[in-house]
Amino acid sequence: MPNRGARGRARAQAGASPSSIAGGFWRREAVLKFRSYSFASPKDPPPASTLLRPMSFYITTPIYYVNAAPHLGHAYSTIACDVMARHMRQRGEDVFFLTGTDEHGEPVALAAEREGLTPQELVDRNAPRFEDLMPRLNVSNDFFIRTTDPEHQAKVQEVLARIRDNGHVYEGVYEGWYCPRCADFKTDAEAGDDNLCPIHRTPLIREKEDNYFFRLSAFQDELLRLFDEQPDFVMPRHRYNEARSFIASGLQDISLSRSTFTWGVPVPWDPKHVFYVWFDALLNYYTALSYARPGEDLTDRFWPAQYHVIGKDILKFHTVFWPAMLLAAGLPLPQHVFVHGFLLMAAPKADGDDAPELMKMSKSMGNVLDPFAIIDEFGADALRYYCMRDVSFGQDGEVSTARFAVLYSSELANDFGNLASRTVAMVHRYRGGVVPAAEPDPALAAEIDSVVSEISGLLDRADLTAALEAAWLRVRRLNRYVEEQAPWVLAKDEARAGELDRVLASLAEGLRVVAVVLHPWIPASVEKLLATLGAPELDLDGARLTAGRLAAIDKLEPLFPKPK
Ligand code: MSP
């Protein structure tokens, strides 16, 4: 197996968090160790020496299967995490953001066989497509994990051996239904009368094989207690309810290993078996911290994760299996699992009927938006904005190229792009390119400044769509301010020069503040604008209207030009 440690090291350095962002009053007093759910968690306040340290903020995407090409659905989860990670860095928090690829399991082994490749050859060919997506999306992940990394595999073996040593594993025979496309076992009820996968509508396989089992059933009460004591463990609420009723309806033990194929992490106490791919995959969130930085173990600094962000298709694995595994291993539990909805797109109906049906975007349905194509034409910011703006985060929502085009021109180009262009142009036209050092309008300042705490509160709850809306309200407020104050009228009257100074200072500073808070969503455009304003700092401490903060500014090319 090739050693990919060097690859990991290169990524780790390339993805380091921007160091220019220093924290200040946004640092919360809570300290990582005291926010995790743990039955033994101390009730005492943290020691005074820890109070001024930035809070660790660890956020993860699902790791993506490599047997298909990346599509907008994968980009969606990743962009969402990036928005949160970037915002937390602006608050001065100590952030670690993980994404990567899930490379083991039967579907990969079967795909490789069909193509006449070894599984390793297949994953080595396909994983870079996902890794390359990250810089194209302008995503600031701190590490990219591949579950074929030897360090990951060794750690998986260590943790699962501990779960066995703790008495939660036994040997048995599995007999039942299995969907190779879900890499998941199905109950008789799920198989129904037709023995089809309820998700893929493809035939299930009747499996009978020697397995090691994980005693999931033993964790039912502890899981219910977790859900009762930590009602925001799963968010949003309707997903919490779904997960809780799954647990309350009774848990069965689950297969921990497979013995009919070999593409996986070998079970150390019985190498005829490999671990069931979900156990290997879920552990990525924990293992990555031990080797993402060469010579340094980040586990104590970042574990447990604050947010696992996932799609609703993998709820059971993350909200039931995963916390049970961590309890079995004696490890602290993540603080939140945020479950978002699906991007839906019209797909041709299978029966050839002309009315298209709205379906989950997926390769097999042929209804995928290619993120690379959108980025090539409109840029990553436009894609990032669209995904977070048009589909309420946590709900399903339809996406379409037509709607994308409407929002690009009405919101990005008109609302924000024009505000930036005309503000910069007026400073040049009326004040020779120097922002007046006047005191900004206090009423406007109050309306704009409040965006920082509002967005912070919303993003603490991963309410990404509402947070973006809060920023956009201020963009619109500034556009109205231009119309209300009519600087072109003030400019005609020398006696009103002071008023014009104040209006221009208010606008330029207002623009700077909304740009700073919008950075997580549209980072490249904001950096371009802030460079023009001569104020590249991104920390939220500085995001309030301040007299004399800006001086000479450059000219600005349109931020969101008409596509060619
Ligand atoms: N490998 C597993 C996850 C293991 S995590 C320990 C897997 N991979 S996947 O490639 O199928 O990716 C699933 C995730 O991609 C979803 O949970 C979701 O986050 C994202 N999405 C894939 N299609 C999507 C949509 N159409 N809409 C929104 N998100 C989608 O499952």
Coordinates of C-alpha atoms and ligand atoms in Angstrom, one line a residue:
M1 CA 0.0 0.0 0.0
P2 CA 1.5 3.4 -0.9
N3 CA 2.4 5.6 1.9
R4 CA 0.2 8.7 1.8
G5 CA 1.5 10.3 4.9
A6 CA 3.4 12.8 2.8
R7 CA 0.2 13.7 1.0
G8 CA -1.4 14.2 4.4
R9 CA 1.4 16.4 5.5
A10 CA 1.3 18.6 2.5
R11 CA -2.4 19.2 2.9
A12 CA -2.1 19.9 6.5
Q13 CA 0.4 22.7 5.9
A14 CA -1.5 24.1 2.9
G15 CA -4.7 24.3 4.7
A16 CA -3.6 26.0 7.9
S17 CA -6.0 28.6 9.2
P18 CA -5.4 32.2 8.4
S19 CA -3.3 33.6 11.2
S20 CA -4.2 37.2 10.5
I21 CA -7.5 36.8 12.3
A22 CA -7.0 37.5 15.9
G23 CA -9.9 37.1 18.4
G24 CA -11.2 39.5 21.0
F25 CA -14.5 40.0 22.6
W26 CA -16.0 37.1 20.6
R27 CA -14.1 34.6 22.6
R28 CA -16.6 32.8 24.7
E29 CA -15.7 31.7 28.2
A30 CA -16.8 28.1 27.7
V31 CA -13.9 25.8 27.2
L32 CA -14.1 22.7 25.0
K33 CA -13.7 20.1 27.6
F34 CA -16.8 21.4 29.4
R35 CA -19.2 21.5 26.6
S36 CA -19.2 17.9 25.6
Y37 CA -21.8 15.4 26.7
S38 CA -20.3 13.0 29.1
F39 CA -21.8 11.1 32.0
A40 CA -18.8 11.9 34.1
S41 CA -18.6 15.6 32.9
P42 CA -17.5 17.9 35.7
K43 CA -20.0 20.4 36.9
D44 CA -17.4 22.8 38.3
P45 CA -16.5 25.9 36.3
P46 CA -13.3 25.7 34.2
P47 CA -10.1 26.9 35.8
A48 CA -9.5 30.6 35.5
S49 CA -6.3 30.0 33.4
T50 CA -8.4 28.6 30.6
L51 CA -11.0 31.4 30.4
L52 CA -9.2 33.6 27.9
R53 CA -8.2 30.9 25.5
P54 CA -10.0 30.8 22.2
M55 CA -12.6 28.1 22.1
S56 CA -11.7 25.0 20.0
F57 CA -14.2 24.6 17.2
Y58 CA -14.0 21.3 15.3
I59 CA -16.4 20.8 12.3
T60 CA -16.7 17.9 9.9
T61 CA -18.4 17.1 6.6
P62 CA -19.4 13.5 5.8
I63 CA -16.6 11.8 4.0
Y64 CA -17.6 11.1 0.4
Y65 CA -17.8 7.8 -1.4
V66 CA -15.2 7.7 -4.2
N67 CA -17.1 5.4 -6.6
A68 CA -18.9 8.4 -8.2
A69 CA -17.9 11.8 -9.4
P70 CA -18.4 14.8 -7.0
H71 CA -21.6 16.7 -7.6
L72 CA -23.4 19.7 -6.1
G73 CA -24.8 17.6 -3.3
H74 CA -21.3 16.9 -2.0
A75 CA -20.3 20.5 -2.6
Y76 CA -23.4 21.6 -0.6
S77 CA -22.4 19.9 2.7
T78 CA -18.8 21.1 2.3
I79 CA -19.7 24.7 1.6
A80 CA -22.0 24.8 4.6
C81 CA -19.1 23.6 6.9
D82 CA -16.8 26.1 5.3
V83 CA -19.1 29.0 6.1
M84 CA -19.2 28.0 9.7
A85 CA -15.4 27.4 9.9
R86 CA -14.6 30.7 8.3
H87 CA -17.0 32.6 10.6
M88 CA -15.6 30.9 13.7
R89 CA -12.1 31.9 12.6
Q90 CA -13.3 35.5 12.3
R91 CA -14.4 35.3 15.9
G92 CA -10.9 34.2 16.8
E93 CA -11.8 30.7 17.7
D94 CA -9.3 27.8 17.3
V95 CA -10.8 26.1 14.3
F96 CA -10.2 22.7 12.7
F97 CA -12.3 21.8 9.6
L98 CA -12.2 18.3 8.3
T99 CA -13.4 16.7 5.0
G100 CA -12.3 13.7 3.0
T101 CA -13.2 10.5 1.3
D102 CA -14.7 7.1 2.3
E103 CA -12.8 4.5 0.3
H104 CA -13.5 1.0 1.7
G105 CA -16.4 -1.3 1.4
E106 CA -18.2 -3.6 -1.0
P107 CA -19.4 -1.0 -3.5
V108 CA -15.8 0.2 -4.2
A109 CA -14.6 -3.4 -4.5
L110 CA -17.4 -4.2 -7.0
A111 CA -16.8 -1.0 -9.0
A112 CA -13.1 -1.8 -9.2
E113 CA -13.8 -5.3 -10.4
R114 CA -16.1 -4.0 -13.1
E115 CA -13.3 -1.7 -14.4
G116 CA -10.6 -4.3 -14.2
L117 CA -8.7 -2.4 -11.5
T118 CA -7.6 -3.2 -8.0
P119 CA -9.7 -1.3 -5.3
Q120 CA -6.6 0.7 -4.4
E121 CA -6.1 1.7 -8.0
L122 CA -9.7 2.8 -8.3
V123 CA -9.6 4.9 -5.1
D124 CA -6.3 6.5 -6.0
R125 CA -7.8 7.5 -9.3
N126 CA -11.0 8.9 -7.9
A127 CA -10.1 10.5 -4.5
P128 CA -8.3 13.4 -6.2
R129 CA -11.5 14.4 -7.9
F130 CA -12.9 15.2 -4.4
E131 CA -9.7 16.6 -3.1
D132 CA -9.5 18.9 -6.1
L133 CA -13.0 20.1 -5.5
M134 CA -12.0 21.8 -2.3
P135 CA -9.8 24.6 -3.7
R136 CA -12.2 25.0 -6.6
L137 CA -15.0 25.7 -4.1
N138 CA -12.5 27.9 -2.1
V139 CA -13.1 25.7 0.9
S140 CA -10.6 26.2 3.8
N141 CA -10.4 22.7 5.1
D142 CA -7.5 22.1 7.5
F143 CA -7.1 18.5 6.4
F144 CA -8.4 16.0 3.8
I145 CA -8.7 12.5 5.2
R146 CA -8.7 9.3 3.1
T147 CA -9.8 6.2 4.9
T148 CA -7.1 4.3 3.1
D149 CA -4.5 6.4 5.0
P150 CA -2.4 3.9 7.0
E151 CA -2.6 6.1 10.1
H152 CA -6.4 6.1 10.0
Q153 CA -6.5 2.4 9.6
A154 CA -4.2 1.8 12.6
K155 CA -6.3 4.0 14.8
V156 CA -9.5 2.3 13.6
Q157 CA -8.1 -1.0 14.7
E158 CA -7.0 0.5 18.1
V159 CA -10.4 2.0 18.9
L160 CA -12.4 -1.0 17.8
A161 CA -10.1 -3.4 19.7
R162 CA -10.9 -1.2 22.8
I163 CA -14.6 -1.5 22.2
R164 CA -14.1 -5.3 22.1
D165 CA -12.0 -5.2 25.2
N166 CA -14.8 -3.3 26.9
G167 CA -17.1 -6.2 26.2
H168 CA -19.3 -4.8 23.5
V169 CA -18.4 -7.2 20.7
Y170 CA -19.3 -10.8 20.1
E171 CA -19.1 -13.4 17.2
G172 CA -22.2 -14.6 15.4
V173 CA -23.8 -15.3 12.0
Y174 CA -25.7 -12.6 10.2
E175 CA -28.6 -13.7 8.1
G176 CA -30.7 -11.1 6.4
W177 CA -31.1 -8.4 3.7
Y178 CA -28.2 -6.2 2.5
C179 CA -28.1 -3.3 0.0
P180 CA -24.7 -3.1 -1.6
R181 CA -25.4 0.4 -2.8
C182 CA -26.3 1.7 0.7
A183 CA -23.6 -0.6 2.2
D184 CA -26.3 -1.1 4.8
F185 CA -28.3 -4.0 6.3
K186 CA -32.1 -3.9 6.0
T187 CA -34.7 -5.2 8.3
D188 CA -37.5 -7.4 7.0
A189 CA -39.9 -4.5 7.4
E190 CA -37.6 -2.3 5.2
A191 CA -37.2 -5.0 2.6
G192 CA -41.0 -5.2 2.4
D193 CA -42.8 -7.8 0.2
D194 CA -40.8 -7.1 -2.9
N195 CA -37.3 -7.3 -1.2
L196 CA -36.2 -4.0 -2.8
C197 CA -34.0 -1.4 -1.2
P198 CA -36.5 1.3 0.1
I199 CA -34.0 4.0 -1.0
H200 CA -32.6 2.7 -4.3
R201 CA -35.5 0.5 -5.4
T202 CA -32.9 -2.2 -6.4
P203 CA -33.0 -5.8 -5.4
L204 CA -31.6 -6.6 -1.9
I205 CA -29.2 -9.5 -1.4
R206 CA -29.9 -12.2 1.0
E207 CA -26.7 -12.5 3.1
K208 CA -25.5 -15.2 5.4
E209 CA -22.0 -14.7 6.8
D210 CA -19.9 -14.9 9.9
N211 CA -19.8 -11.5 11.5
Y212 CA -18.6 -9.9 14.6
F213 CA -21.5 -7.9 16.1
F214 CA -21.5 -4.7 18.0
R215 CA -23.9 -4.8 21.0
L216 CA -25.9 -1.7 20.0
S217 CA -29.0 -2.9 21.9
A218 CA -27.1 -2.4 25.2
F219 CA -26.9 1.4 24.5
Q220 CA -30.6 2.1 24.1
D221 CA -31.1 3.6 27.5
E222 CA -27.9 5.6 27.5
L223 CA -28.8 7.0 24.1
L224 CA -32.2 8.0 25.2
R225 CA -30.7 9.7 28.2
L226 CA -28.3 11.5 25.9
F227 CA -31.2 12.8 23.8
D228 CA -33.1 13.9 26.9
E229 CA -30.2 15.7 28.5
Q230 CA -28.9 17.2 25.3
P231 CA -31.9 18.3 23.2
D232 CA -29.6 20.0 20.7
F233 CA -27.5 16.9 20.1
V234 CA -29.3 16.4 16.9
M235 CA -30.5 19.5 15.0
P236 CA -32.9 20.6 13.6
R237 CA -35.7 19.5 15.9
H238 CA -37.6 17.3 13.4
R239 CA -34.4 15.3 12.8
Y240 CA -33.9 15.0 16.6
N241 CA -37.4 13.5 16.8
E242 CA -36.8 11.1 14.0
A243 CA -33.6 9.8 15.6
R244 CA -35.1 9.6 19.0
S245 CA -38.1 7.6 17.8
F246 CA -35.7 5.2 15.9
I247 CA -33.9 4.6 19.2
A248 CA -37.1 4.3 21.3
S249 CA -38.6 1.8 18.9
G250 CA -35.9 -0.7 19.9
L251 CA -32.3 -1.2 18.8
Q252 CA -30.9 -4.4 17.4
D253 CA -27.2 -5.4 17.5
I254 CA -25.4 -4.6 14.2
S255 CA -22.6 -6.2 12.2
L256 CA -19.2 -4.8 13.0
S257 CA -17.3 -6.9 10.5
R258 CA -17.7 -8.5 7.1
S259 CA -16.0 -11.8 6.0
T260 CA -17.1 -12.3 2.4
F261 CA -14.7 -9.7 0.9
T262 CA -11.4 -8.2 1.9
W263 CA -11.5 -4.5 0.9
G264 CA -11.5 -2.8 4.3
V265 CA -9.6 -2.4 7.5
P266 CA -8.6 -5.8 8.8
V267 CA -10.0 -6.9 12.1
P268 CA -6.8 -7.2 14.2
W269 CA -8.0 -10.1 16.3
D270 CA -9.3 -12.1 13.3
P271 CA -7.8 -11.0 10.0
K272 CA -10.3 -13.1 8.0
H273 CA -12.6 -10.2 8.6
V274 CA -12.6 -6.5 7.7
F275 CA -14.5 -3.9 9.6
Y276 CA -17.9 -3.0 8.3
V277 CA -17.3 0.2 6.3
W278 CA -19.5 2.4 8.4
F279 CA -17.4 1.8 11.6
D280 CA -14.3 2.5 9.7
A281 CA -15.8 5.6 8.1
L282 CA -17.4 7.2 11.2
L283 CA -14.1 6.9 13.0
N284 CA -12.5 9.3 10.5
Y285 CA -13.7 12.2 12.6
Y286 CA -11.7 11.0 15.5
T287 CA -8.6 9.4 13.8
A288 CA -7.8 12.4 11.6
L289 CA -6.8 14.5 14.6
S290 CA -4.1 12.1 15.6
Y291 CA -2.1 12.5 12.3
A292 CA -3.3 15.6 10.5
R293 CA -0.3 17.6 11.8
P294 CA 3.0 15.7 11.5
G295 CA 4.5 15.1 14.9
E296 CA 1.5 16.5 16.7
D297 CA -1.6 14.9 18.1
L298 CA -4.5 17.3 18.0
T299 CA -7.0 15.0 19.7
D300 CA -6.9 16.7 23.1
R301 CA -7.2 20.1 21.5
F302 CA -10.2 19.5 19.2
W303 CA -12.0 16.4 20.4
P304 CA -15.0 16.1 20.7
A305 CA -16.3 17.8 17.6
Q306 CA -18.6 20.7 18.0
Y307 CA -20.5 20.0 14.7
H308 CA -20.8 17.0 12.4
V309 CA -22.8 18.3 9.4
I310 CA -24.5 15.5 7.4
G311 CA -27.3 15.0 4.9
K312 CA -30.5 13.3 6.1
D313 CA -29.6 10.1 4.3
I314 CA -27.0 9.2 6.9
L315 CA -28.9 10.2 10.0
K316 CA -29.1 6.8 11.6
F317 CA -25.4 6.2 11.4
H318 CA -24.5 9.5 12.9
T319 CA -27.1 9.9 15.6
V320 CA -27.5 6.3 16.8
F321 CA -24.5 4.1 15.8
W322 CA -21.9 6.8 16.2
P323 CA -22.7 8.0 19.7
A324 CA -23.1 4.3 20.8
M325 CA -19.7 3.5 19.4
L326 CA -18.1 6.4 21.3
L327 CA -19.8 5.4 24.5
A328 CA -18.6 1.9 24.0
A329 CA -15.0 3.2 23.5
G330 CA -15.3 5.5 26.5
L331 CA -14.8 8.6 24.3
P332 CA -16.6 12.0 24.7
L333 CA -19.5 12.6 22.4
P334 CA -19.8 15.4 19.8
Q335 CA -21.8 18.4 20.7
H336 CA -24.1 18.6 17.7
V337 CA -25.0 16.6 14.6
F338 CA -26.7 19.0 12.2
V339 CA -28.7 17.2 9.5
H340 CA -29.4 19.1 6.4
G341 CA -31.9 18.3 3.7
F342 CA -31.5 17.3 0.0
L343 CA -31.0 19.5 -3.0
L344 CA -33.7 18.4 -5.3
M345 CA -33.7 18.7 -9.0
A346 CA -36.2 17.9 -11.7
A347 CA -35.4 14.5 -13.3
P348 CA -37.0 12.9 -16.3
K349 CA -39.7 10.4 -15.2
A350 CA -38.7 6.8 -15.6
D351 CA -41.8 6.0 -17.5
G352 CA -41.1 8.6 -20.1
D353 CA -44.0 10.8 -19.0
D354 CA -43.2 14.4 -19.9
A355 CA -43.8 16.0 -16.5
P356 CA -40.4 15.8 -14.7
E357 CA -40.4 14.7 -11.1
L358 CA -38.4 16.5 -8.3
M359 CA -35.9 14.1 -7.0
K360 CA -32.7 14.0 -4.8
M361 CA -29.9 15.1 -7.0
S362 CA -27.8 12.0 -7.6
K363 CA -25.7 10.5 -10.3
S364 CA -27.9 7.5 -10.8
M365 CA -31.0 9.6 -11.4
G366 CA -29.1 11.7 -14.0
N367 CA -30.2 15.0 -12.4
V368 CA -26.9 16.5 -11.2
L369 CA -25.7 20.0 -11.4
D370 CA -21.9 19.9 -12.1
P371 CA -20.3 22.3 -9.6
F372 CA -17.2 22.5 -11.8
A373 CA -19.2 23.8 -14.7
I374 CA -20.9 26.4 -12.6
I375 CA -17.6 27.6 -11.1
D376 CA -16.1 27.9 -14.5
E377 CA -18.8 30.2 -15.7
F378 CA -19.7 32.2 -12.6
G379 CA -17.0 31.6 -10.0
A380 CA -17.0 29.8 -6.7
D381 CA -18.6 32.6 -4.8
A382 CA -21.7 32.5 -6.9
L383 CA -22.1 28.8 -6.3
R384 CA -21.5 29.2 -2.6
Y385 CA -24.0 32.0 -2.3
Y386 CA -26.7 30.2 -4.3
C387 CA -26.5 27.0 -2.3
M388 CA -26.8 28.7 1.0
R389 CA -29.4 31.3 -0.1
D390 CA -31.9 29.3 -2.1
V391 CA -32.3 26.2 0.0
S392 CA -33.2 26.8 3.7
F393 CA -30.4 24.9 5.6
G394 CA -32.0 21.9 7.3
Q395 CA -34.9 21.6 4.7
D396 CA -35.1 20.0 1.3
G397 CA -35.1 22.5 -1.6
E398 CA -35.3 22.6 -5.3
V399 CA -32.3 24.0 -7.3
S400 CA -32.2 24.9 -10.9
T401 CA -30.0 26.7 -13.4
A402 CA -32.8 29.2 -14.1
R403 CA -33.1 30.2 -10.5
F404 CA -29.4 30.3 -10.1
A405 CA -29.2 32.9 -12.9
V406 CA -32.0 35.0 -11.4
L407 CA -30.3 35.2 -8.0
Y408 CA -26.9 35.8 -9.5
S409 CA -28.1 38.9 -11.3
S410 CA -30.7 40.3 -8.9
E411 CA -28.8 39.7 -5.6
L412 CA -25.1 39.3 -6.2
A413 CA -24.7 41.6 -9.2
N414 CA -27.5 44.1 -8.4
D415 CA -27.8 44.3 -4.6
F416 CA -24.2 43.7 -3.5
G417 CA -22.1 44.3 -6.6
N418 CA -23.8 47.6 -7.4
L419 CA -23.7 48.8 -3.8
A420 CA -19.9 48.2 -3.9
S421 CA -19.4 49.8 -7.3
R422 CA -21.4 52.9 -6.7
T423 CA -20.0 53.5 -3.2
V424 CA -16.4 53.3 -4.5
A425 CA -17.3 55.4 -7.6
M426 CA -18.9 58.2 -5.5
V427 CA -15.9 58.4 -3.2
H428 CA -13.7 58.8 -6.3
R429 CA -16.1 61.3 -8.0
Y430 CA -16.8 63.5 -5.0
R431 CA -13.8 63.1 -2.8
G432 CA -10.9 62.2 -5.1
G433 CA -10.8 58.6 -3.9
V434 CA -10.3 59.4 -0.2
V435 CA -13.0 58.3 2.3
P436 CA -13.8 61.3 4.5
A437 CA -12.8 60.9 8.2
A438 CA -16.3 62.0 9.3
E439 CA -18.3 60.3 12.1
P440 CA -20.7 57.8 10.5
D441 CA -24.4 58.3 10.8
P442 CA -25.3 56.9 14.3
A443 CA -28.7 55.6 13.3
L444 CA -27.3 53.7 10.3
A445 CA -24.3 52.5 12.3
A446 CA -26.6 50.9 14.9
E447 CA -28.6 49.1 12.2
I448 CA -25.5 47.8 10.5
D449 CA -23.4 47.0 13.6
S450 CA -26.0 44.8 15.1
V451 CA -25.5 42.3 12.2
V452 CA -22.4 40.9 13.9
S453 CA -24.1 39.6 17.1
E454 CA -27.1 38.6 15.1
I455 CA -25.1 36.4 12.7
S456 CA -23.0 35.0 15.5
G457 CA -26.1 33.9 17.3
L458 CA -27.6 32.3 14.2
L459 CA -24.4 30.5 13.2
D460 CA -24.1 29.1 16.7
R461 CA -27.2 27.2 15.8
A462 CA -26.0 26.5 12.2
D463 CA -28.8 28.6 10.8
L464 CA -26.9 29.5 7.7
T465 CA -29.7 30.7 5.6
A466 CA -31.1 33.0 8.2
A467 CA -27.6 34.4 8.9
L468 CA -27.1 35.1 5.3
E469 CA -30.5 36.8 5.2
A470 CA -29.5 39.0 8.2
A471 CA -26.4 40.2 6.3
W472 CA -28.4 40.8 3.1
L473 CA -30.9 42.9 5.0
R474 CA -28.0 45.3 5.7
V475 CA -26.9 45.2 2.1
R476 CA -30.4 46.3 1.1
R477 CA -30.5 48.9 4.0
L478 CA -27.3 50.5 2.6
N479 CA -28.8 50.6 -0.9
R480 CA -31.9 52.4 0.5
Y481 CA -29.5 54.8 2.4
V482 CA -28.0 55.8 -0.9
E483 CA -31.4 56.6 -2.3
E484 CA -32.6 58.4 0.9
Q485 CA -29.5 60.6 1.2
A486 CA -29.0 61.2 -2.6
P487 CA -25.3 62.1 -2.4
W488 CA -25.5 63.5 -6.0
V489 CA -27.9 66.2 -4.7
L490 CA -25.6 67.0 -1.7
A491 CA -22.6 67.2 -4.0
K492 CA -24.2 70.1 -5.9
D493 CA -24.3 72.3 -2.8
E494 CA -21.0 73.3 -1.3
A495 CA -22.8 74.3 2.0
R496 CA -23.7 70.6 2.5
A497 CA -20.1 69.3 2.1
G498 CA -20.1 68.1 5.7
E499 CA -23.3 66.1 5.1
L500 CA -21.8 64.6 2.0
D501 CA -18.7 63.6 4.0
R502 CA -20.8 61.9 6.5
V503 CA -22.9 60.0 4.0
L504 CA -19.8 58.8 2.1
A505 CA -18.1 57.8 5.3
S506 CA -21.2 55.9 6.4
L507 CA -21.6 54.1 3.1
A508 CA -18.0 53.1 2.8
E509 CA -17.8 51.9 6.3
G510 CA -21.2 50.2 6.1
L511 CA -20.0 48.4 3.0
R512 CA -16.8 47.3 4.7
V513 CA -18.7 45.9 7.7
V514 CA -21.2 43.9 5.6
A515 CA -18.4 42.7 3.4
V516 CA -16.5 41.4 6.5
V517 CA -19.6 39.5 7.8
L518 CA -20.3 38.1 4.3
H519 CA -16.8 36.8 4.0
P520 CA -17.7 33.2 5.0
W521 CA -20.2 32.9 2.1
I522 CA -18.4 34.8 -0.7
P523 CA -14.7 35.0 0.4
A524 CA -13.0 35.8 -2.9
S525 CA -15.3 38.8 -3.8
V526 CA -15.1 40.1 -0.2
E527 CA -11.3 39.9 -0.3
K528 CA -11.2 41.8 -3.6
L529 CA -13.5 44.5 -2.2
L530 CA -11.7 44.8 1.1
A531 CA -8.3 45.1 -0.7
T532 CA -9.9 47.9 -2.8
L533 CA -10.9 49.7 0.4
G534 CA -7.4 49.2 1.8
A535 CA -8.9 47.3 4.9
P536 CA -8.2 43.6 4.4
E537 CA -8.8 42.6 8.1
L538 CA -11.5 40.0 8.6
D539 CA -11.9 39.8 12.4
L540 CA -15.4 40.5 13.7
D541 CA -14.0 42.7 16.5
G542 CA -13.3 45.3 13.8
A543 CA -16.7 44.9 12.1
R544 CA -18.4 48.1 13.3
L545 CA -18.7 51.5 11.6
T546 CA -15.7 53.6 12.7
A547 CA -14.7 57.1 11.8
G548 CA -11.3 57.4 10.0
R549 CA -11.0 53.7 9.6
L550 CA -10.7 54.1 5.7
A551 CA -8.7 56.6 3.8
A552 CA -7.5 56.4 0.2
I553 CA -9.2 53.6 -1.8
D554 CA -8.6 52.0 -5.2
K555 CA -10.9 51.7 -8.2
L556 CA -13.1 48.5 -8.3
E557 CA -13.8 46.2 -11.2
P558 CA -17.4 44.7 -11.1
L559 CA -17.5 42.0 -8.4
F560 CA -20.1 40.0 -10.3
P561 CA -19.8 40.7 -14.0
K562 CA -22.3 39.5 -16.5
P563 CA -21.4 36.0 -17.6
K564 CA -19.8 35.7 -21.0
Ligands
MSP1 N1 -19.5 7.8 2.8 C1 -20.8 8.1 3.3 C2 -20.7 9.0 4.5 C3 -19.8 8.6 5.6 S1 -19.6 9.8 6.8 C4 -18.8 9.0 8.0 C5 -21.7 8.7 2.3 N2 -21.1 9.2 1.2 S2 -21.8 10.0 0.0 O1 -20.8 10.2 -1.0 O2 -23.0 9.2 -0.4 O3 -22.2 11.4 0.6 C6 -23.3 11.6 1.3 C7 -23.5 13.0 1.7 O4 -23.3 13.9 0.6 C8 -24.9 13.3 2.2 O5 -25.0 12.9 3.6 C9 -24.9 14.8 2.0 O6 -24.2 15.4 3.0 C10 -24.2 15.0 0.7 N3 -25.2 14.8 -0.4 C11 -25.2 13.9 -1.4 N4 -26.2 14.2 -2.3 C12 -26.9 15.3 -1.8 C13 -28.0 16.0 -2.3 N5 -28.7 15.7 -3.4 N6 -28.4 17.1 -1.5 C14 -27.7 17.4 -0.4 N7 -26.7 16.8 0.1 C15 -26.3 15.7 -0.6 O7 -22.9 8.6 2.5

